[in-house]
Amino acid sequence: MKPATLESERPSARDRILLTAHDLFYRHGIRATGIDLVIAESGVAKLTFYRHFPSKNALVLAVLEHRHRHWMSWFTDALTRHRPRTRPPLEALVPALAEWFHDGNFRGCAFLNTMTELGGSLPGVMAACRLHKQDMTAAIAGLLPASRQRKRQALAIAIAVDGAIVHTQFERDAKASLKALDDLLRPYLG
């Protein structure tokens, strides 16, 4: 997955702060990244930072919202690019994830990482993470044939995807995770 970017070529101060925080939070963790580092790395004045983000909590929520939009856009695009013409659409899932897992910037799921790090301690984090997982599950459901079990199957697959993400993050090798996920998906592929 390509690094997060925003629409404009020359980012505004707010966008520089957001993108810098996104990168630092994802790379080092939210608690390990202080506001002073975000300010220094984004090249803005402290007053400018606080004009756009009155607190670190506000910045964290903005980063999660940005990450959600960016990642879901990439994910749905990757599923489309890897979708086979004559085989079940679900076969696009493993190659799409392989693309992300093999990216040099891969540090796992930002939402799983955030929940692990912050839990419910920051208002709004749980809702942002839940929305992300619901949208990821809905994208997976779109790869499955219509049936009464579709939502339940999509949830089971999404949970397996989360497991593959964590395993890849832990092992630093995507091969075993992707193979295991592929094996798990076989019954769904008919």
Coordinates of N, CA, C and O in Angstrom, one line a residue:
M1 N 0.9 -1.2 0.0 CA 0.0 0.0 0.0 C 0.9 1.2 0.0 O 1.8 1.3 0.8
K2 N 0.6 2.2 -0.8 CA 1.4 3.4 -0.9 C 1.2 4.2 0.3 O 0.1 4.2 0.9
P3 N 2.2 5.1 0.7 CA 2.0 5.9 1.8 C 0.8 6.8 1.7 O 0.4 7.2 0.6
A4 N 0.2 7.2 2.8 CA -1.0 8.0 2.8 C -0.7 9.4 2.2 O 0.4 10.0 2.5
T5 N -1.5 9.9 1.3 CA -1.4 11.2 0.8 C -2.7 11.9 0.8 O -3.7 11.3 0.9
L6 N -2.7 13.2 0.6 CA -3.9 13.9 0.4 C -4.0 14.5 -1.0 O -3.0 14.4 -1.7
E7 N -5.1 15.0 -1.3 CA -5.4 15.4 -2.7 C -4.5 16.5 -3.3 O -4.0 16.3 -4.4
S8 N -4.2 17.5 -2.5 CA -3.4 18.6 -3.1 C -2.0 18.3 -3.2 O -1.4 17.5 -2.5
E9 N -1.3 19.0 -4.2 CA 0.1 18.7 -4.4 C 1.0 19.3 -3.2 O 1.9 18.8 -2.8
R10 N 0.6 20.6 -2.8 CA 1.3 21.2 -1.8 C 0.4 21.2 -0.5 O -0.5 22.0 -0.5
P11 N 0.7 20.3 0.4 CA -0.3 20.2 1.5 C -0.3 21.4 2.4 O 0.7 22.1 2.6
S12 N -1.5 21.7 2.9 CA -1.6 22.8 3.9 C -1.0 22.4 5.2 O -0.6 21.3 5.4
A13 N -0.9 23.4 6.1 CA -0.3 23.1 7.4 C -1.0 21.9 8.1 O -0.4 21.0 8.7
R14 N -2.4 22.0 8.0 CA -3.2 21.0 8.6 C -2.9 19.6 8.0 O -2.7 18.6 8.7
D15 N -2.8 19.6 6.7 CA -2.5 18.3 6.0 C -1.1 17.8 6.4 O -0.9 16.6 6.5
R16 N -0.1 18.7 6.5 CA 1.2 18.3 6.8 C 1.2 17.6 8.2 O 1.9 16.6 8.5
I17 N 0.5 18.3 9.1 CA 0.4 17.7 10.5 C -0.2 16.4 10.5 O 0.3 15.4 11.1
L18 N -1.4 16.2 9.8 CA -2.1 15.0 9.7 C -1.3 13.9 9.1 O -1.2 12.8 9.6
L19 N -0.6 14.1 8.0 CA 0.2 13.1 7.3 C 1.5 12.7 8.1 O 1.8 11.6 8.2
T20 N 2.1 13.7 8.8 CA 3.2 13.5 9.6 C 2.8 12.6 10.8 O 3.4 11.6 11.2
A21 N 1.7 13.0 11.5 CA 1.2 12.2 12.6 C 0.8 10.8 12.2 O 1.1 9.8 12.8
H22 N 0.2 10.7 11.0 CA -0.2 9.4 10.5 C 1.0 8.5 10.4 O 1.1 7.3 10.8
D23 N 2.1 9.0 9.8 CA 3.3 8.2 9.6 C 4.0 7.9 10.9 O 4.3 6.7 11.2
L24 N 4.1 8.8 11.8 CA 4.7 8.6 13.1 C 3.9 7.7 14.0 O 4.5 6.8 14.6
F25 N 2.6 7.9 14.0 CA 1.8 7.0 14.9 C 1.9 5.6 14.4 O 2.0 4.6 15.1
Y26 N 1.8 5.4 13.0 CA 1.8 4.0 12.5 C 3.2 3.4 12.7 O 3.3 2.2 13.0
R27 N 4.2 4.1 12.5 CA 5.6 3.6 12.7 C 6.0 3.3 14.1 O 6.6 2.3 14.4
H28 N 5.7 4.3 15.0 CA 6.2 4.2 16.4 C 5.2 4.0 17.4 O 5.5 3.7 18.6
G29 N 3.9 4.2 17.1 CA 2.9 4.1 18.1 C 2.4 5.5 18.5 O 3.1 6.4 18.4
I30 N 1.2 5.5 19.0 CA 0.6 6.8 19.4 C 1.2 7.3 20.7 O 1.5 8.5 20.8
R31 N 1.3 6.5 21.7 CA 1.8 7.0 23.0 C 3.3 7.3 22.9 O 3.7 8.2 23.6
A32 N 4.0 6.6 22.0 CA 5.5 6.9 21.9 C 5.7 8.2 21.1 O 6.9 8.6 21.1
T33 N 4.7 8.7 20.4 CA 4.9 9.9 19.6 C 4.3 11.1 20.3 O 3.1 11.2 20.4
G34 N 5.2 12.0 20.7 CA 4.8 13.2 21.3 C 4.4 14.3 20.3 O 4.8 14.3 19.2
I35 N 3.6 15.2 20.8 CA 3.1 16.3 20.0 C 4.3 17.2 19.5 O 4.3 17.6 18.3
D36 N 5.3 17.3 20.3 CA 6.5 18.1 19.9 C 7.2 17.5 18.7 O 7.6 18.2 17.8
L37 N 7.2 16.2 18.6 CA 7.8 15.5 17.5 C 7.0 15.7 16.2 O 7.5 16.0 15.1
V38 N 5.7 15.6 16.4 CA 4.8 15.9 15.2 C 5.0 17.3 14.7 O 5.0 17.5 13.5
I39 N 5.0 18.2 15.6 CA 5.2 19.7 15.3 C 6.5 19.8 14.5 O 6.6 20.4 13.5
A40 N 7.6 19.3 15.1 CA 8.9 19.5 14.5 C 9.0 18.8 13.1 O 9.5 19.4 12.1
E41 N 8.5 17.6 13.0 CA 8.5 16.8 11.7 C 7.6 17.4 10.6 O 7.9 17.3 9.5
S42 N 6.5 18.1 11.1 CA 5.6 18.6 10.1 C 6.0 20.0 9.7 O 5.5 20.6 8.7
G43 N 6.9 20.6 10.4 CA 7.4 22.0 10.1 C 6.5 23.1 10.3 O 6.4 24.1 9.6
V44 N 5.6 22.9 11.4 CA 4.7 24.0 11.7 C 5.0 24.6 13.1 O 5.7 23.9 13.9
A45 N 4.5 25.7 13.3 CA 4.6 26.3 14.7 C 3.6 25.6 15.6 O 2.6 25.1 15.2
K46 N 4.0 25.7 16.9 CA 3.1 25.1 17.9 C 1.7 25.7 17.9 O 0.7 25.0 18.0
L47 N 1.6 27.0 17.7 CA 0.3 27.7 17.6 C -0.5 27.2 16.4 O -1.7 27.0 16.6
T48 N 0.2 27.0 15.3 CA -0.5 26.4 14.1 C -1.0 25.1 14.4 O -2.2 24.7 14.0
F49 N -0.2 24.2 15.1 CA -0.7 22.9 15.4 C -2.0 23.0 16.2 O -3.0 22.3 15.9
Y50 N -1.9 23.7 17.3 CA -3.1 23.8 18.2 C -4.3 24.5 17.6 O -5.4 24.3 18.0
R51 N -4.1 25.3 16.6 CA -5.2 25.9 15.9 C -6.0 24.9 15.1 O -7.2 24.9 15.0
H52 N -5.3 23.9 14.6 CA -5.9 22.8 13.8 C -6.3 21.6 14.6 O -7.4 21.0 14.3
F53 N -5.6 21.3 15.7 CA -5.9 20.2 16.5 C -5.7 20.6 18.0 O -4.6 20.7 18.5
P54 N -6.8 20.9 18.7 CA -6.7 21.4 20.0 C -6.1 20.5 21.0 O -5.7 20.9 22.1
S55 N -6.0 19.2 20.7 CA -5.4 18.2 21.6 C -4.8 17.1 20.8 O -5.2 16.9 19.6
K56 N -4.0 16.3 21.4 CA -3.5 15.1 20.8 C -4.7 14.1 20.5 O -4.7 13.4 19.4
N57 N -5.7 14.1 21.3 CA -6.8 13.2 21.1 C -7.5 13.6 19.8 O -7.9 12.7 19.0
A58 N -7.7 14.9 19.6 CA -8.3 15.3 18.3 C -7.5 14.9 17.1 O -8.0 14.5 16.1
L59 N -6.2 15.0 17.2 CA -5.3 14.5 16.2 C -5.4 13.0 15.9 O -5.5 12.6 14.8
V60 N -5.4 12.3 17.0 CA -5.5 10.8 16.9 C -6.8 10.4 16.1 O -6.8 9.6 15.2
L61 N -7.9 11.1 16.5 CA -9.2 10.8 15.8 C -9.2 11.2 14.3 O -9.7 10.5 13.4
A62 N -8.5 12.3 14.0 CA -8.4 12.8 12.6 C -7.5 11.8 11.8 O -7.8 11.5 10.7
V63 N -6.4 11.3 12.4 CA -5.6 10.4 11.8 C -6.3 9.1 11.5 O -6.2 8.5 10.4
L64 N -7.1 8.6 12.4 CA -7.9 7.4 12.2 C -8.9 7.5 11.1 O -9.0 6.6 10.2
E65 N -9.5 8.7 11.0 CA -10.5 8.9 10.0 C -9.8 9.0 8.6 O -10.3 8.4 7.6
H66 N -8.6 9.6 8.6 CA -7.9 9.7 7.3 C -7.4 8.3 6.9 O -7.5 7.9 5.8
R67 N -6.9 7.6 7.9 CA -6.4 6.2 7.6 C -7.5 5.3 7.1 O -7.3 4.5 6.1
H68 N -8.6 5.4 7.7 CA -9.8 4.6 7.2 C -10.1 4.9 5.8 O -10.3 4.0 5.0
R69 N -10.3 6.2 5.4 CA -10.6 6.5 4.0 C -9.5 6.0 3.1 O -9.8 5.5 2.0
H70 N -8.3 6.3 3.4 CA -7.2 5.9 2.6 C -7.1 4.4 2.4 O -6.9 3.9 1.3
W71 N -7.1 3.7 3.5 CA -6.9 2.2 3.5 C -8.1 1.6 2.7 O -7.9 0.7 1.9
M72 N -9.3 2.0 3.0 CA -10.5 1.4 2.4 C -10.5 1.7 0.9 O -10.8 0.8 0.1
S73 N -10.0 2.8 0.5 CA -9.9 3.1 -1.0 C -8.9 2.2 -1.6 O -9.1 1.6 -2.7
W74 N -7.7 2.0 -0.9 CA -6.7 1.1 -1.5 C -7.3 -0.3 -1.5 O -7.1 -1.0 -2.5
F75 N -7.9 -0.7 -0.4 CA -8.4 -2.1 -0.3 C -9.4 -2.5 -1.4 O -9.3 -3.5 -2.1
T76 N -10.4 -1.6 -1.6 CA -11.4 -1.9 -2.6 C -10.8 -1.9 -4.0 O -11.1 -2.7 -4.9
D77 N -9.8 -0.9 -4.2 CA -9.1 -0.9 -5.5 C -8.3 -2.2 -5.7 O -8.3 -2.8 -6.8
A78 N -7.6 -2.6 -4.7 CA -6.8 -3.9 -4.8 C -7.7 -5.1 -5.0 O -7.3 -5.9 -5.8
L79 N -8.8 -5.1 -4.4 CA -9.7 -6.3 -4.6 C -10.2 -6.3 -6.1 O -10.3 -7.3 -6.7
T80 N -10.4 -5.1 -6.6 CA -10.9 -5.0 -8.0 C -9.7 -5.4 -9.0 O -9.9 -6.1 -9.9
R81 N -8.5 -4.9 -8.7 CA -7.4 -5.2 -9.5 C -7.0 -6.7 -9.6 O -6.6 -7.3 -10.6
H82 N -7.2 -7.4 -8.4 CA -6.9 -8.8 -8.3 C -8.0 -9.7 -8.6 O -7.9 -11.0 -8.5
R83 N -9.2 -9.2 -8.9 CA -10.4 -10.0 -9.1 C -10.2 -10.9 -10.3 O -10.0 -10.3 -11.4
P84 N -10.3 -12.2 -10.2 CA -10.2 -13.0 -11.3 C -11.5 -12.9 -12.2 O -12.6 -12.7 -11.7
R85 N -11.3 -13.1 -13.5 CA -12.4 -13.0 -14.4 C -13.3 -14.3 -14.4 O -14.5 -14.1 -14.5
T86 N -12.8 -15.4 -14.3 CA -13.6 -16.6 -14.4 C -13.7 -17.5 -13.1 O -14.3 -18.5 -13.1
R87 N -13.0 -17.0 -12.1 CA -13.1 -17.7 -10.8 C -13.8 -16.9 -9.8 O -14.1 -15.7 -10.0
P88 N -14.1 -17.4 -8.6 CA -14.8 -16.7 -7.6 C -14.1 -15.4 -7.2 O -12.9 -15.4 -7.0
P89 N -14.8 -14.3 -7.0 CA -14.2 -13.0 -6.6 C -13.4 -13.1 -5.4 O -12.5 -12.3 -5.2
L90 N -13.8 -14.0 -4.4 CA -13.1 -14.1 -3.2 C -11.6 -14.4 -3.4 O -10.8 -14.1 -2.5
E91 N -11.2 -14.9 -4.5 CA -9.8 -15.2 -4.8 C -9.0 -14.0 -4.9 O -7.7 -14.1 -4.9
A92 N -9.6 -12.8 -4.9 CA -8.8 -11.6 -5.0 C -8.3 -11.2 -3.6 O -7.3 -10.4 -3.5
L93 N -8.8 -11.8 -2.5 CA -8.5 -11.3 -1.2 C -7.0 -11.6 -0.8 O -6.3 -10.7 -0.4
V94 N -6.5 -12.8 -1.0 CA -5.2 -13.1 -0.7 C -4.1 -12.3 -1.5 O -3.2 -11.7 -0.9
P95 N -4.3 -12.2 -2.8 CA -3.3 -11.3 -3.5 C -3.4 -9.9 -3.1 O -2.3 -9.2 -3.1
A96 N -4.6 -9.4 -2.8 CA -4.7 -8.0 -2.4 C -3.9 -7.8 -1.0 O -3.1 -6.9 -0.9
L97 N -4.1 -8.7 -0.1 CA -3.4 -8.6 1.2 C -1.9 -8.8 1.0 O -1.1 -8.2 1.7
A98 N -1.5 -9.7 0.1 CA -0.1 -9.9 -0.2 C 0.6 -8.6 -0.6 O 1.7 -8.3 -0.2
E99 N -0.1 -7.9 -1.4 CA 0.4 -6.6 -1.9 C 0.7 -5.7 -0.7 O 1.7 -5.0 -0.6
W100 N -0.2 -5.6 0.3 CA 0.0 -4.8 1.5 C 1.0 -5.4 2.4 O 1.9 -4.7 2.8
F101 N 1.0 -6.7 2.6 CA 1.9 -7.3 3.6 C 3.3 -7.2 3.1 O 4.3 -7.1 3.9
H102 N 3.6 -7.1 1.8 CA 4.9 -7.0 1.2 C 5.4 -5.6 1.1 O 6.5 -5.4 0.7
D103 N 4.6 -4.7 1.4 CA 4.9 -3.3 1.3 C 6.0 -3.0 2.4 O 5.8 -3.4 3.6
G104 N 7.0 -2.3 2.1 CA 8.1 -2.0 3.1 C 7.6 -1.2 4.3 O 8.2 -1.2 5.4
N105 N 6.4 -0.5 4.2 CA 5.9 0.3 5.3 C 4.9 -0.5 6.1 O 4.3 0.1 7.1
F106 N 4.7 -1.8 5.8 CA 3.7 -2.6 6.6 C 4.0 -2.7 8.1 O 5.1 -3.1 8.4
R107 N 3.1 -2.2 8.9 CA 3.3 -2.3 10.4 C 2.0 -2.9 11.0 O 1.7 -2.6 12.1
G108 N 1.3 -3.7 10.2 CA 0.0 -4.2 10.7 C -1.2 -3.3 10.5 O -1.1 -2.3 9.8
C109 N -2.3 -3.6 11.1 CA -3.5 -2.8 11.0 C -3.4 -1.7 12.0 O -3.3 -1.9 13.2
A110 N -3.5 -0.5 11.5 CA -3.5 0.7 12.3 C -4.6 0.7 13.4 O -4.4 1.2 14.5
F111 N -5.7 0.1 13.0 CA -6.9 0.1 13.9 C -6.7 -1.0 15.0 O -7.0 -0.7 16.2
L112 N -6.2 -2.1 14.6 CA -5.9 -3.1 15.7 C -4.8 -2.6 16.6 O -4.8 -2.8 17.8
N113 N -3.7 -2.0 16.0 CA -2.7 -1.4 16.8 C -3.2 -0.4 17.8 O -2.8 -0.3 18.9
T114 N -4.1 0.5 17.3 CA -4.7 1.5 18.1 C -5.5 0.9 19.3 O -5.4 1.4 20.4
M115 N -6.3 -0.1 18.9 CA -7.1 -0.7 20.0 C -6.2 -1.4 21.0 O -6.5 -1.3 22.2
T116 N -5.1 -2.0 20.6 CA -4.2 -2.6 21.5 C -3.6 -1.6 22.4 O -3.4 -1.8 23.6
E117 N -3.2 -0.5 21.8 CA -2.5 0.6 22.5 C -3.4 1.4 23.4 O -3.0 1.7 24.6
L118 N -4.5 1.8 22.9 CA -5.4 2.8 23.6 C -6.7 2.1 24.2 O -7.3 2.7 25.1
G119 N -7.1 1.0 23.6 CA -8.4 0.4 24.1 C -9.5 1.4 24.0 O -9.6 2.2 23.1
G120 N -10.3 1.5 25.0 CA -11.4 2.5 25.1 C -11.0 3.7 25.9 O -11.9 4.5 26.2
S121 N -9.7 4.0 26.1 CA -9.3 5.1 26.9 C -9.6 6.5 26.3 O -9.6 7.5 27.0
L122 N -9.6 6.5 25.0 CA -9.9 7.8 24.3 C -11.3 7.7 23.6 O -11.5 6.9 22.8
P123 N -12.1 8.6 24.0 CA -13.5 8.6 23.4 C -13.4 8.7 21.9 O -12.6 9.5 21.3
G124 N -14.1 7.9 21.2 CA -14.2 7.9 19.8 C -13.3 6.9 19.1 O -13.6 6.5 18.0
V125 N -12.3 6.4 19.8 CA -11.4 5.5 19.2 C -12.1 4.1 18.9 O -12.0 3.6 17.8
M126 N -12.8 3.6 19.8 CA -13.5 2.4 19.7 C -14.5 2.5 18.5 O -14.6 1.6 17.6
A127 N -15.2 3.6 18.4 CA -16.2 3.7 17.3 C -15.5 3.8 15.9 O -15.9 3.2 14.9
A128 N -14.3 4.5 15.9 CA -13.6 4.6 14.6 C -13.0 3.2 14.2 O -13.1 2.9 13.0
C129 N -12.5 2.5 15.2 CA -12.0 1.2 14.9 C -13.1 0.2 14.5 O -13.0 -0.6 13.5
R130 N -14.2 0.3 15.1 CA -15.4 -0.6 14.8 C -15.9 -0.3 13.4 O -16.1 -1.2 12.6
L131 N -16.0 1.0 13.0 CA -16.4 1.4 11.7 C -15.5 0.8 10.6 O -15.9 0.3 9.6
H132 N -14.2 0.9 10.9 CA -13.2 0.4 9.9 C -13.4 -1.1 9.7 O -13.4 -1.6 8.6
K133 N -13.5 -1.8 10.8 CA -13.7 -3.3 10.7 C -15.0 -3.6 10.0 O -15.1 -4.6 9.3
Q134 N -16.0 -2.9 10.3 CA -17.3 -3.1 9.6 C -17.2 -2.9 8.1 O -17.8 -3.7 7.3
D135 N -16.5 -1.8 7.7 CA -16.4 -1.5 6.3 C -15.5 -2.6 5.6 O -15.8 -3.0 4.5
M136 N -14.5 -3.0 6.3 CA -13.6 -4.1 5.7 C -14.4 -5.4 5.6 O -14.4 -6.0 4.5
T137 N -15.2 -5.7 6.5 CA -16.1 -6.9 6.5 C -17.1 -6.8 5.3 O -17.3 -7.7 4.6
A138 N -17.7 -5.6 5.2 CA -18.6 -5.4 4.1 C -17.9 -5.5 2.7 O -18.5 -6.1 1.8
A139 N -16.7 -5.1 2.6 CA -16.0 -5.2 1.3 C -15.7 -6.7 1.1 O -15.9 -7.2 -0.1
I140 N -15.4 -7.5 2.1 CA -15.3 -8.9 1.9 C -16.6 -9.6 1.6 O -16.6 -10.5 0.7
A141 N -17.7 -9.2 2.2 CA -19.0 -9.7 1.9 C -19.3 -9.5 0.4 O -20.0 -10.4 -0.2
G142 N -18.9 -8.4 -0.1 CA -19.1 -8.1 -1.6 C -18.4 -9.1 -2.5 O -18.8 -9.2 -3.7
L143 N -17.5 -9.9 -2.0 CA -16.8 -10.9 -2.8 C -17.5 -12.3 -2.7 O -17.2 -13.2 -3.4
L144 N -18.5 -12.4 -1.8 CA -19.1 -13.7 -1.6 C -20.5 -13.7 -2.3 O -21.1 -12.7 -2.5
P145 N -20.9 -14.9 -2.7 CA -22.2 -15.0 -3.4 C -23.3 -14.7 -2.4 O -23.2 -14.9 -1.2
A146 N -24.4 -14.1 -2.9 CA -25.5 -13.8 -2.1 C -26.1 -15.0 -1.4 O -26.3 -16.1 -2.1
S147 N -26.3 -14.9 -0.1 CA -26.9 -16.0 0.6 C -27.3 -15.5 2.0 O -26.8 -14.4 2.4
R148 N -28.0 -16.3 2.8 CA -28.4 -15.9 4.1 C -27.2 -16.0 5.1 O -27.1 -15.3 6.1
Q149 N -26.1 -16.7 4.7 CA -25.0 -16.9 5.5 C -23.9 -15.8 5.2 O -22.8 -15.8 5.8
R150 N -24.1 -15.0 4.2 CA -23.1 -14.1 3.7 C -22.4 -13.2 4.7 O -21.2 -13.1 4.8
K151 N -23.3 -12.6 5.6 CA -22.7 -11.7 6.6 C -21.9 -12.5 7.6 O -20.8 -12.0 8.0
R152 N -22.4 -13.7 8.0 CA -21.7 -14.5 9.0 C -20.4 -15.0 8.4 O -19.3 -15.0 9.0
Q153 N -20.4 -15.4 7.1 CA -19.2 -15.9 6.5 C -18.2 -14.7 6.3 O -17.0 -14.9 6.5
A154 N -18.7 -13.6 5.9 CA -17.8 -12.4 5.8 C -17.1 -12.0 7.1 O -15.9 -11.7 7.1
L155 N -17.9 -12.1 8.2 CA -17.3 -11.8 9.5 C -16.2 -12.9 9.9 O -15.1 -12.5 10.3
A156 N -16.5 -14.1 9.6 CA -15.5 -15.2 9.9 C -14.2 -15.0 9.0 O -13.1 -15.1 9.6
I157 N -14.4 -14.6 7.8 CA -13.2 -14.3 6.9 C -12.5 -13.1 7.4 O -11.2 -13.0 7.5
A158 N -13.2 -12.0 7.8 CA -12.6 -10.8 8.3 C -11.8 -11.1 9.6 O -10.7 -10.5 9.8
I159 N -12.3 -11.9 10.5 CA -11.5 -12.3 11.7 C -10.3 -13.1 11.3 O -9.2 -12.8 11.9
A160 N -10.4 -13.9 10.3 CA -9.2 -14.6 9.8 C -8.2 -13.7 9.2 O -6.9 -13.8 9.4
V161 N -8.7 -12.7 8.5 CA -7.8 -11.6 7.9 C -7.0 -10.9 9.0 O -5.8 -10.7 9.0
D162 N -7.8 -10.5 10.1 CA -7.1 -9.9 11.2 C -6.0 -10.8 11.8 O -5.0 -10.3 12.2
G163 N -6.3 -12.0 11.9 CA -5.3 -13.0 12.4 C -4.1 -13.0 11.5 O -2.9 -13.0 12.0
A164 N -4.3 -13.0 10.2 CA -3.2 -13.0 9.2 C -2.4 -11.7 9.4 O -1.1 -11.8 9.3
I165 N -3.0 -10.6 9.6 CA -2.4 -9.3 9.7 C -1.4 -9.4 11.0 O -0.3 -9.0 10.9
V166 N -2.0 -9.8 12.1 CA -1.2 -9.9 13.3 C -0.1 -10.9 13.2 O 1.1 -10.6 13.6
H167 N -0.3 -12.0 12.6 CA 0.7 -13.0 12.4 C 1.8 -12.5 11.6 O 3.0 -12.7 11.9
T168 N 1.5 -11.8 10.5 CA 2.5 -11.3 9.6 C 3.3 -10.2 10.3 O 4.5 -10.1 10.2
Q169 N 2.6 -9.4 11.1 CA 3.3 -8.3 11.9 C 4.3 -9.0 12.9 O 5.4 -8.5 13.0
F170 N 3.9 -10.0 13.5 CA 4.7 -10.7 14.5 C 5.9 -11.5 13.9 O 7.0 -11.4 14.4
E171 N 5.6 -12.2 12.8 CA 6.6 -13.0 12.2 C 7.5 -12.3 11.2 O 8.6 -12.8 10.8
R172 N 7.1 -11.2 10.7 CA 7.8 -10.4 9.7 C 8.0 -11.2 8.4 O 8.9 -10.9 7.6
D173 N 7.1 -12.1 8.2 CA 7.1 -12.9 6.9 C 5.7 -13.3 6.6 O 5.0 -13.9 7.3
A174 N 5.3 -12.8 5.5 CA 3.9 -12.9 5.1 C 3.5 -14.3 4.5 O 2.4 -14.7 4.4
K175 N 4.5 -15.0 4.1 CA 4.3 -16.3 3.3 C 3.4 -17.3 4.1 O 2.4 -17.7 3.6
A176 N 3.7 -17.5 5.4 CA 2.9 -18.5 6.2 C 1.5 -18.0 6.4 O 0.5 -18.7 6.3
S177 N 1.4 -16.7 6.7 CA 0.0 -16.1 7.0 C -0.8 -16.2 5.7 O -2.0 -16.5 5.8
L178 N -0.3 -15.8 4.6 CA -1.1 -15.8 3.4 C -1.4 -17.2 3.0 O -2.6 -17.5 2.5
K179 N -0.6 -18.2 3.2 CA -0.9 -19.6 2.8 C -2.0 -20.1 3.8 O -2.9 -20.8 3.3
A180 N -1.9 -19.8 5.0 CA -2.9 -20.2 6.0 C -4.2 -19.6 5.6 O -5.3 -20.3 5.7
L181 N -4.2 -18.3 5.3 CA -5.5 -17.7 4.9 C -6.1 -18.3 3.7 O -7.3 -18.5 3.6
D182 N -5.2 -18.5 2.7 CA -5.6 -19.2 1.5 C -6.3 -20.5 1.8 O -7.3 -20.9 1.2
D183 N -5.6 -21.3 2.6 CA -6.2 -22.6 3.0 C -7.5 -22.5 3.7 O -8.5 -23.3 3.4
L184 N -7.7 -21.5 4.5 CA -9.0 -21.2 5.2 C -10.1 -20.8 4.2 O -11.2 -21.1 4.5
L185 N -9.7 -20.1 3.2 CA -10.7 -19.7 2.2 C -11.2 -20.8 1.3 O -12.2 -20.6 0.6
R186 N -10.4 -21.8 1.1 CA -10.8 -22.9 0.1 C -12.2 -23.3 0.2 O -12.9 -23.4 -0.8
P187 N -12.8 -23.6 1.4 CA -14.2 -24.0 1.4 C -15.2 -23.0 0.9 O -16.3 -23.3 0.4
Y188 N -14.8 -21.7 1.0 CA -15.7 -20.7 0.5 C -15.6 -20.5 -1.1 O -16.4 -19.8 -1.6
L189 N -14.6 -21.1 -1.6 CA -14.4 -20.9 -3.1 C -15.0 -22.0 -3.9 O -15.0 -22.0 -5.1
G190 N -15.7 -23.0 -3.3 CA -16.5 -24.0 -4.0 C -15.7 -25.0 -4.6 O -15.1 -25.5 -5.2

